[in-house]
CSV table of C-alpha atoms in Angstrom, one decimal:
chain,number,residue,atom,x,y,z
A,1,GLY,CA,5.6,-43.0,72.6
A,2,PRO,CA,6.0,-45.4,76.3
A,3,PHE,CA,4.1,-48.4,74.5
A,4,GLY,CA,3.0,-49.3,70.9
A,5,LEU,CA,0.0,-48.7,68.0
A,6,ARG,CA,-1.8,-51.3,69.9
A,7,PRO,CA,-3.8,-52.3,71.8
A,8,LYS,CA,-3.2,-49.2,73.7
A,9,MET,CA,-4.4,-45.8,72.4
A,10,SER,CA,-2.5,-42.6,73.1
A,11,MET,CA,-0.2,-42.9,70.4
A,12,ALA,CA,-2.5,-44.9,67.3
A,13,ARG,CA,-5.1,-42.1,68.4
A,14,ARG,CA,-3.6,-39.2,69.4
A,15,ALA,CA,0.3,-39.3,68.7
A,16,LEU,CA,0.5,-40.8,64.7
A,17,PRO,CA,-2.6,-38.0,64.2
A,18,LEU,CA,-0.9,-34.9,65.1
A,19,ALA,CA,1.9,-36.5,63.8
A,20,ARG,CA,0.4,-37.0,60.2
A,21,ALA,CA,-1.5,-32.9,60.9
A,22,LEU,CA,2.4,-32.1,61.2
A,23,ALA,CA,3.6,-33.4,58.3
A,24,ALA,CA,0.9,-32.5,55.5
A,25,ARG,CA,1.8,-28.9,57.3
A,26,GLY,CA,5.3,-29.6,55.8
A,27,HIS,CA,7.5,-31.0,58.6
A,28,GLN,CA,9.5,-33.7,58.9
A,29,VAL,CA,8.2,-36.2,61.5
A,30,ARG,CA,9.7,-39.1,63.2
A,31,VAL,CA,7.3,-41.6,65.4
A,32,VAL,CA,8.9,-43.6,67.5
A,33,LEU,CA,7.8,-46.8,69.6
A,34,PRO,CA,8.4,-49.3,72.5
A,35,PRO,CA,6.4,-52.0,70.9
A,36,TRP,CA,6.9,-53.8,73.9
A,37,ASP,CA,3.0,-55.2,73.9
A,38,CYS,CA,2.9,-55.6,70.1
A,39,PRO,CA,6.0,-57.9,69.5
A,40,GLU,CA,5.2,-59.3,66.2
A,41,ASP,CA,6.2,-54.9,65.0
A,42,SER,CA,9.2,-55.7,67.0
A,43,GLY,CA,12.3,-53.8,64.5
A,44,ARG,CA,9.6,-52.3,61.4
A,45,ALA,CA,9.1,-49.2,60.2
A,46,TRP,CA,7.2,-48.0,57.5
A,47,GLN,CA,6.0,-44.4,56.0
A,48,GLU,CA,2.7,-42.9,56.9
A,49,ASP,CA,1.3,-40.1,55.4
A,50,GLY,CA,4.6,-38.8,55.3
A,51,VAL,CA,5.5,-39.4,58.8
A,52,GLU,CA,7.7,-41.8,59.4
A,53,VAL,CA,6.7,-44.6,61.7
A,54,VAL,CA,9.3,-46.9,63.9
A,55,ASN,CA,9.1,-50.1,65.7
A,56,VAL,CA,12.7,-50.1,68.0
A,57,ARG,CA,13.2,-53.5,67.6
A,58,LEU,CA,12.7,-55.2,71.9
A,59,PRO,CA,16.0,-56.2,74.1
A,60,PRO,CA,15.8,-59.4,75.6
A,61,MET,CA,13.7,-57.8,78.3
A,62,LEU,CA,15.8,-59.1,81.4
A,63,PRO,CA,15.3,-57.4,85.4
A,64,LEU,CA,16.2,-53.3,85.0
A,65,LEU,CA,18.8,-53.9,82.8
A,66,GLY,CA,16.3,-54.7,79.2
A,67,HIS,CA,14.8,-51.6,80.2
A,68,LEU,CA,17.3,-49.3,80.6
A,69,TRP,CA,17.6,-51.3,77.1
A,70,LEU,CA,14.8,-50.2,75.4
A,71,ALA,CA,14.7,-47.0,76.7
A,72,ALA,CA,18.3,-46.1,75.2
A,73,ARG,CA,17.2,-47.7,71.6
A,74,LEU,CA,14.3,-45.1,71.9
A,75,LEU,CA,16.6,-42.2,72.7
A,76,ARG,CA,19.1,-43.7,69.8
A,77,SER,CA,16.7,-43.4,67.1
A,78,ALA,CA,14.7,-40.2,68.2
A,79,LEU,CA,18.7,-38.7,68.2
A,80,GLY,CA,19.7,-40.0,64.8
A,81,PHE,CA,16.9,-38.1,63.7
A,82,ARG,CA,18.0,-35.2,64.3
A,83,PRO,CA,15.5,-33.0,65.7
A,84,GLU,CA,14.6,-29.7,66.9
A,85,VAL,CA,12.1,-31.1,69.1
A,86,ILE,CA,11.3,-33.8,71.1
A,87,HIS,CA,8.0,-34.6,71.8
A,88,CYS,CA,7.4,-37.3,74.9
A,89,PHE,CA,3.7,-38.7,74.7
A,90,LYS,CA,2.9,-39.9,78.9
A,91,PRO,CA,5.4,-38.5,81.6
A,92,LYS,CA,6.4,-42.1,82.3
A,93,ALA,CA,7.5,-45.4,81.6
A,94,TYR,CA,9.5,-45.9,78.7
A,95,ALA,CA,8.7,-42.0,77.5
A,96,GLY,CA,9.4,-40.7,81.1
A,97,LEU,CA,12.7,-42.1,80.8
A,98,VAL,CA,14.2,-40.9,77.8
A,99,ALA,CA,12.2,-37.2,78.8
A,100,ALA,CA,15.2,-37.5,81.6
A,101,ALA,CA,17.4,-37.9,79.7
A,102,VAL,CA,16.7,-35.4,76.8
A,103,TRP,CA,16.9,-33.5,80.1
A,104,SER,CA,19.7,-34.1,81.4
A,105,MET,CA,20.9,-33.7,78.2
A,106,GLN,CA,20.1,-30.2,77.4
A,107,ARG,CA,21.8,-29.6,80.7
A,108,LEU,CA,25.3,-30.8,79.8
A,109,ARG,CA,25.0,-28.8,76.4
A,110,LEU,CA,24.9,-32.4,74.3
A,111,TRP,CA,21.2,-31.6,73.0
A,112,ARG,CA,20.4,-28.4,72.4
A,113,GLY,CA,16.8,-28.3,70.5
A,114,ARG,CA,13.3,-28.5,72.7
A,115,LEU,CA,12.0,-31.0,75.3
A,116,ILE,CA,8.4,-31.1,75.2
A,117,VAL,CA,6.4,-33.3,76.7
A,118,ASP,CA,2.0,-34.3,76.9
A,119,ALA,CA,0.0,-35.1,79.3
A,120,ASP,CA,-3.5,-36.9,78.1
A,121,ASP,CA,-4.3,-38.9,81.7
A,122,TRP,CA,-3.6,-38.8,85.0
A,123,GLU,CA,-0.8,-41.5,85.9
A,124,GLY,CA,-0.2,-41.0,88.6
A,125,TRP,CA,-2.7,-41.4,92.6
A,126,GLY,CA,-5.9,-41.0,92.1
A,127,GLY,CA,-6.0,-42.2,87.9
A,128,TRP,CA,-4.0,-44.5,86.5
A,129,ASN,CA,-3.0,-46.1,89.6
A,130,GLU,CA,-5.8,-47.0,91.2
A,131,ILE,CA,-6.1,-48.8,88.0
A,132,ARG,CA,-3.9,-50.9,85.9
A,133,SER,CA,-2.9,-54.8,88.1
A,134,THR,CA,1.4,-53.2,88.2
A,135,SER,CA,3.3,-53.1,92.1
A,136,TRP,CA,2.8,-51.3,94.6
A,137,ALA,CA,7.5,-50.3,93.0
A,138,GLN,CA,5.9,-50.0,90.2
A,139,ARG,CA,2.6,-47.2,91.1
A,140,ARG,CA,5.1,-45.7,93.2
A,141,PHE,CA,8.0,-44.7,89.8
A,142,PHE,CA,5.3,-44.1,87.2
A,143,ALA,CA,3.7,-41.2,90.9
A,144,TRP,CA,7.3,-40.2,90.7
A,145,GLN,CA,8.0,-40.1,87.2
A,146,GLU,CA,5.1,-38.2,86.5
A,147,GLN,CA,5.8,-35.4,88.7
A,148,TRP,CA,9.1,-35.1,87.9
A,149,GLY,CA,8.6,-35.3,84.0
A,150,LEU,CA,6.0,-32.4,83.9
A,151,ARG,CA,7.9,-30.2,85.6
A,152,HIS,CA,11.8,-30.8,83.9
A,153,CYS,CA,10.8,-30.0,80.5
A,154,ASP,CA,10.7,-26.8,78.0
A,155,GLY,CA,6.8,-27.2,78.0
A,156,VAL,CA,4.0,-29.3,78.1
A,157,THR,CA,0.9,-30.6,75.8
A,158,ALA,CA,-2.5,-31.5,78.1
A,159,ALA,CA,-5.1,-32.8,76.6
A,160,SER,CA,-7.6,-31.1,78.6
A,161,ARG,CA,-8.7,-28.6,80.4
A,162,TRP,CA,-8.0,-29.8,84.4
A,163,LEU,CA,-5.1,-31.4,83.2
A,164,GLU,CA,-3.9,-27.4,81.9
A,165,ARG,CA,-4.6,-25.9,85.4
A,166,ARG,CA,-2.8,-28.5,87.3
A,167,VAL,CA,0.3,-29.1,85.5
A,168,GLY,CA,0.2,-25.4,85.6
A,169,ALA,CA,0.0,-25.2,88.9
A,170,MET,CA,3.4,-27.5,89.3
A,171,ARG,CA,5.2,-26.1,86.6
A,172,ALA,CA,5.1,-21.7,87.9
A,173,GLU,CA,8.0,-20.4,86.4
A,174,ARG,CA,9.1,-23.3,84.2
A,175,GLY,CA,6.9,-22.4,80.7
A,176,THR,CA,3.9,-23.0,79.9
A,177,VAL,CA,1.6,-24.8,80.0
A,178,TRP,CA,-0.6,-25.5,76.0
A,179,TYR,CA,-4.3,-27.4,76.4
A,180,ALA,CA,-4.2,-29.9,73.2
A,181,PRO,CA,-7.2,-31.8,73.5
A,182,ASN,CA,-7.4,-34.6,71.1
A,183,GLY,CA,-9.3,-34.9,67.2
A,184,VAL,CA,-11.0,-36.2,64.9
A,185,GLU,CA,-9.3,-37.0,61.2
A,186,GLN,CA,-10.3,-34.2,58.7
A,187,GLY,CA,-12.1,-36.2,55.8
A,188,ALA,CA,-13.8,-38.0,59.9
A,189,ARG,CA,-17.3,-39.0,57.4
A,190,SER,CA,-21.5,-40.4,59.5
A,191,THR,CA,-22.3,-43.1,58.4
A,192,LYS,CA,-25.0,-42.0,60.2
A,193,GLN,CA,-28.5,-45.0,59.1
A,194,GLU,CA,-31.7,-42.8,59.1
A,195,ALA,CA,-33.2,-46.0,58.9
A,196,ARG,CA,-35.7,-47.2,62.3
A,197,ARG,CA,-37.4,-49.8,63.1
A,198,LYS,CA,-40.8,-48.6,63.4
A,199,GLY,CA,-41.1,-49.6,68.2
A,200,GLN,CA,-37.7,-49.9,68.3
A,201,SER,CA,-34.6,-47.5,69.7
A,202,LYS,CA,-31.1,-48.7,70.6
A,203,VAL,CA,-28.8,-47.6,72.8
A,204,LEU,CA,-25.2,-47.2,72.5
A,205,LEU,CA,-22.2,-48.0,75.4
A,206,TYR,CA,-19.3,-47.2,74.5
A,207,THR,CA,-16.4,-47.5,76.8
A,208,ARG,CA,-13.5,-49.4,78.7
A,209,PHE,CA,-15.3,-49.8,82.2
A,210,VAL,CA,-13.0,-47.7,83.9
A,211,GLU,CA,-15.5,-43.8,84.5
A,212,PHE,CA,-18.1,-45.7,86.3
A,213,GLU,CA,-19.8,-48.7,88.5
A,214,VAL,CA,-21.0,-51.1,86.2
A,215,ARG,CA,-24.2,-51.4,88.4
A,216,GLN,CA,-24.3,-47.9,87.7
A,217,VAL,CA,-25.3,-48.8,83.9
A,218,VAL,CA,-27.8,-51.9,85.0
A,219,ASP,CA,-30.4,-50.1,86.9
A,220,ILE,CA,-29.6,-46.1,84.2
A,221,TRP,CA,-30.9,-49.6,81.6
A,222,GLN,CA,-33.4,-50.8,83.5
A,223,ARG,CA,-35.2,-47.6,84.4
A,224,VAL,CA,-35.4,-46.6,80.5
A,225,VAL,CA,-36.4,-50.4,79.1
A,226,GLU,CA,-39.9,-49.7,81.4
A,227,ALA,CA,-40.5,-46.1,79.2
A,228,VAL,CA,-39.2,-47.2,76.1
A,229,PRO,CA,-40.5,-50.8,76.2
A,230,GLY,CA,-38.6,-52.6,72.7
A,231,ALA,CA,-35.5,-50.5,73.6
A,232,GLN,CA,-31.7,-52.5,73.2
A,233,LEU,CA,-28.2,-51.3,74.7
A,234,LEU,CA,-25.7,-52.1,72.6
A,235,VAL,CA,-22.2,-52.0,74.1
A,236,VAL,CA,-18.5,-51.5,72.0
A,237,GLY,CA,-15.6,-52.5,74.3
A,238,LYS,CA,-14.6,-54.2,77.0
A,239,GLY,CA,-13.0,-53.4,80.8
A,240,LEU,CA,-9.4,-54.0,82.0
A,241,ARG,CA,-11.0,-56.7,84.4
A,242,GLY,CA,-14.0,-58.1,82.4
A,243,GLU,CA,-16.3,-55.9,83.8
A,244,GLU,CA,-18.4,-56.3,80.3
A,245,ARG,CA,-18.6,-60.0,82.2
A,246,VAL,CA,-20.1,-58.8,85.2
A,247,LEU,CA,-22.8,-56.1,83.4
A,248,ALA,CA,-24.1,-59.4,81.3
A,249,ARG,CA,-25.1,-60.9,84.2
A,250,GLN,CA,-25.9,-58.5,86.3
A,251,ALA,CA,-28.5,-57.2,83.9
A,252,ALA,CA,-28.9,-61.2,83.2
A,253,ALA,CA,-29.6,-61.8,86.8
A,254,GLU,CA,-32.6,-58.1,86.3
A,255,GLY,CA,-34.3,-60.2,83.0
A,256,LEU,CA,-32.1,-58.0,81.2
A,257,ALA,CA,-30.5,-60.5,78.7
A,258,GLU,CA,-32.7,-60.0,76.0
A,259,THR,CA,-32.5,-56.3,75.3
A,260,ILE,CA,-28.2,-56.2,75.9
A,261,ASP,CA,-26.0,-56.8,73.1
A,262,ILE,CA,-21.9,-56.9,74.0
A,263,THR,CA,-19.6,-56.6,70.7
A,264,GLY,CA,-16.6,-56.3,72.7
A,265,TRP,CA,-13.9,-54.4,71.5
A,266,ALA,CA,-14.7,-53.8,66.6
A,267,ASP,CA,-12.2,-53.1,64.0
A,268,SER,CA,-11.6,-49.5,62.7
A,269,GLU,CA,-13.9,-51.3,59.8
A,270,GLU,CA,-16.4,-51.9,62.2
A,271,LEU,CA,-16.5,-49.9,64.4
A,272,PRO,CA,-18.3,-46.6,62.2
A,273,HIS,CA,-21.2,-49.0,61.3
A,274,LEU,CA,-22.0,-50.2,65.2
A,275,LEU,CA,-22.1,-46.5,66.0
A,276,ALA,CA,-23.7,-45.6,62.9
A,277,SER,CA,-26.5,-47.9,64.2
A,278,ALA,CA,-27.3,-46.1,67.8
A,279,ASP,CA,-29.7,-44.3,68.0
A,280,VAL,CA,-28.8,-42.1,71.2
A,281,ALA,CA,-25.1,-43.1,72.3
A,282,MET,CA,-24.7,-42.6,77.0
A,283,MET,CA,-21.7,-41.8,79.3
A,284,PRO,CA,-22.3,-41.7,82.6
A,285,VAL,CA,-19.3,-41.0,84.1
A,286,GLU,CA,-18.4,-40.5,87.7
A,287,ASP,CA,-16.9,-36.9,89.0
A,288,THR,CA,-12.9,-38.3,89.8
A,289,ILE,CA,-9.2,-37.8,89.0
A,290,LEU,CA,-9.5,-39.8,86.1
A,291,ALA,CA,-12.8,-38.5,84.6
A,292,ARG,CA,-11.1,-35.0,85.6
A,293,ALA,CA,-8.1,-35.2,83.1
A,294,LYS,CA,-9.1,-37.4,80.3
A,295,CYS,CA,-10.3,-36.0,76.8
A,296,PRO,CA,-12.3,-38.9,75.4
A,297,VAL,CA,-11.8,-39.8,71.8
A,298,ARG,CA,-15.2,-41.8,71.4
A,299,LEU,CA,-17.4,-39.2,72.3
A,300,LEU,CA,-15.6,-37.2,70.0
A,301,ASP,CA,-15.8,-40.2,67.6
A,302,LEU,CA,-19.5,-39.7,68.6
A,303,MET,CA,-20.6,-36.7,67.9
A,304,ALA,CA,-18.3,-37.7,64.2
A,305,GLY,CA,-20.4,-40.3,63.9
A,306,GLY,CA,-23.8,-38.1,64.1
A,307,VAL,CA,-24.9,-39.8,67.8
A,308,PRO,CA,-26.5,-37.6,69.5
A,309,VAL,CA,-24.6,-37.9,73.3
A,310,VAL,CA,-25.8,-38.6,77.0
A,311,ALA,CA,-23.2,-37.6,79.0
A,312,HIS,CA,-22.2,-36.1,83.3
A,313,ALA,CA,-20.7,-33.0,82.8
A,314,VAL,CA,-17.1,-34.5,84.5
A,315,GLY,CA,-14.1,-32.3,82.6
A,316,GLU,CA,-14.2,-32.9,79.3
A,317,TYR,CA,-17.5,-34.0,78.5
A,318,ALA,CA,-18.6,-30.4,80.0
A,319,GLU,CA,-16.1,-29.5,77.6
A,320,LEU,CA,-17.1,-31.0,74.0
A,321,VAL,CA,-20.7,-31.3,74.9
A,322,GLU,CA,-22.6,-28.0,74.1
A,323,ASP,CA,-25.7,-29.0,76.9
A,324,GLY,CA,-29.5,-28.6,74.8
A,325,VAL,CA,-27.4,-28.4,71.3
A,326,SER,CA,-24.9,-31.5,70.7
A,327,GLY,CA,-25.6,-33.3,73.2
A,328,LEU,CA,-27.4,-33.6,77.6
A,329,LEU,CA,-25.4,-33.0,80.3
A,330,VAL,CA,-25.9,-34.5,83.1
A,331,PRO,CA,-25.2,-33.1,87.1
A,332,PRO,CA,-22.6,-36.0,88.1
A,333,GLY,CA,-24.6,-38.0,90.8
A,334,GLU,CA,-28.0,-37.8,89.3
A,335,GLN,CA,-28.8,-40.8,88.3
A,336,GLY,CA,-33.1,-40.0,87.6
A,337,ALA,CA,-31.7,-37.2,84.9
A,338,PHE,CA,-29.4,-38.9,83.5
A,339,VAL,CA,-32.0,-41.6,82.7
A,340,ALA,CA,-34.6,-38.6,82.3
A,341,ALA,CA,-31.7,-37.4,79.8
A,342,VAL,CA,-32.3,-40.6,77.8
A,343,ILE,CA,-35.7,-41.4,77.4
A,344,ARG,CA,-36.2,-37.4,76.0
A,345,LEU,CA,-33.3,-38.3,73.2
A,346,LEU,CA,-34.9,-41.9,72.2
A,347,GLU,CA,-38.9,-39.5,72.3
A,348,ASP,CA,-37.6,-36.9,70.6
A,349,ASP,CA,-36.6,-37.5,66.6
A,350,GLY,CA,-36.5,-33.2,65.7
A,351,LEU,CA,-34.1,-33.3,68.7
A,352,ARG,CA,-32.5,-35.8,68.0
A,353,GLU,CA,-31.2,-35.1,64.0
A,354,ALA,CA,-31.0,-31.5,65.5
A,355,MET,CA,-28.0,-32.8,68.1
A,356,ALA,CA,-26.1,-34.9,65.8
A,357,LYS,CA,-25.6,-32.1,63.2
A,358,ALA,CA,-24.4,-29.8,65.8
A,359,GLY,CA,-22.1,-32.4,67.5
A,360,GLN,CA,-21.0,-32.8,64.2
A,361,ARG,CA,-20.3,-29.0,63.0
A,362,ARG,CA,-18.8,-28.4,66.4
A,363,VAL,CA,-16.2,-31.0,65.9
A,364,ARG,CA,-15.2,-30.7,62.6
A,365,ALA,CA,-14.9,-26.7,63.9
A,366,ALA,CA,-13.0,-27.0,66.4
A,367,PHE,CA,-11.0,-30.5,66.8
A,368,THR,CA,-9.7,-32.1,63.9
A,369,TRP,CA,-6.5,-32.5,64.0
A,370,ALA,CA,-6.2,-30.3,60.6
A,371,HIS,CA,-7.1,-27.5,63.6
A,372,LEU,CA,-5.6,-28.4,66.6
A,373,VAL,CA,-2.2,-29.1,65.6
A,374,GLN,CA,-1.5,-25.0,65.1
A,375,ARG,CA,-1.9,-25.3,69.2
A,376,VAL,CA,0.7,-28.2,69.3
A,377,GLU,CA,3.3,-25.2,66.8
A,378,ARG,CA,3.3,-22.8,69.0
A,379,ALA,CA,4.5,-25.0,72.3
A,380,TYR,CA,6.8,-26.5,69.8
A,381,GLY,CA,7.5,-23.3,68.6
A,382,GLU,CA,8.1,-20.7,71.9
A,383,THR,CA,11.1,-19.2,73.8
């Protein structure tokens, strides 16, 4: 991995559930992490559902040398497992450094296993490079790492159809790209609250604030409240730059402060109950490379939890939601249609219930890790 299990979620919500699903199918699996973002895990290791989780010990973080030292510790721990497959999650940062070292070892015949790289976002220009507050030199390096790493490996697992196409065009004859979207773990249960106070409707915004401008949400919500008096907006999540505070200020300026409750991030025990308290979730998305590339695990959480969703038809949002069946999709940029879709679901109890059940069926049928793991196994076994 490129980082630890917290606070970022790629390893906790993608790599680790996949590892557990692989272990359940009889594979021996070690997850190796550089916990620079949660240093309290430095040097810790444990067993979790048949998976060995290893957080390498953090070295002194000296300029440049400390980064290479940490990457070397990751590589040593990975090779010490004597793996037949090394799967690097993201082609950037520490995972990208390890992938480059493994690729070189393959060329020198020092390791004969199979190297797979996972792409779950677009990291370079147009993607996370436009969002992260990193230096110009770091952004340049990450963009180069992504391009090089996705080409120099035995195969790529891609979390979205957009990534599947983009990486496939980059790799040409260098191997196959396997579509492996995010999923939920088997046995996820809805805690949906059926009771609803008369005259009160609750809409959920579950977000990191990277897919849209804050003003867009305020404008949407103002029009929803005008049509559905008494409606409440529950905001779960935070932005990278305090966008939730911007939302609170702009909402107050429009007289909407009493209609919005911003909770921030919730822990794993509280989150299902917060999601289940909503009648409808809205996921506004601007049509950007960042949005097209991602596979939003938050959307899967909502569908698995029985919350009908209104989303813009961008990238995997349109792949996961069956329009008119498990949710409502709106063309990107059509704000009036988005507002109308939210209002329609709030006013139609029967439609909400039908879409909630259809969303749960869709997730159980196609987006559990017990199902998706077979796609990844094919990537591991390709010759």
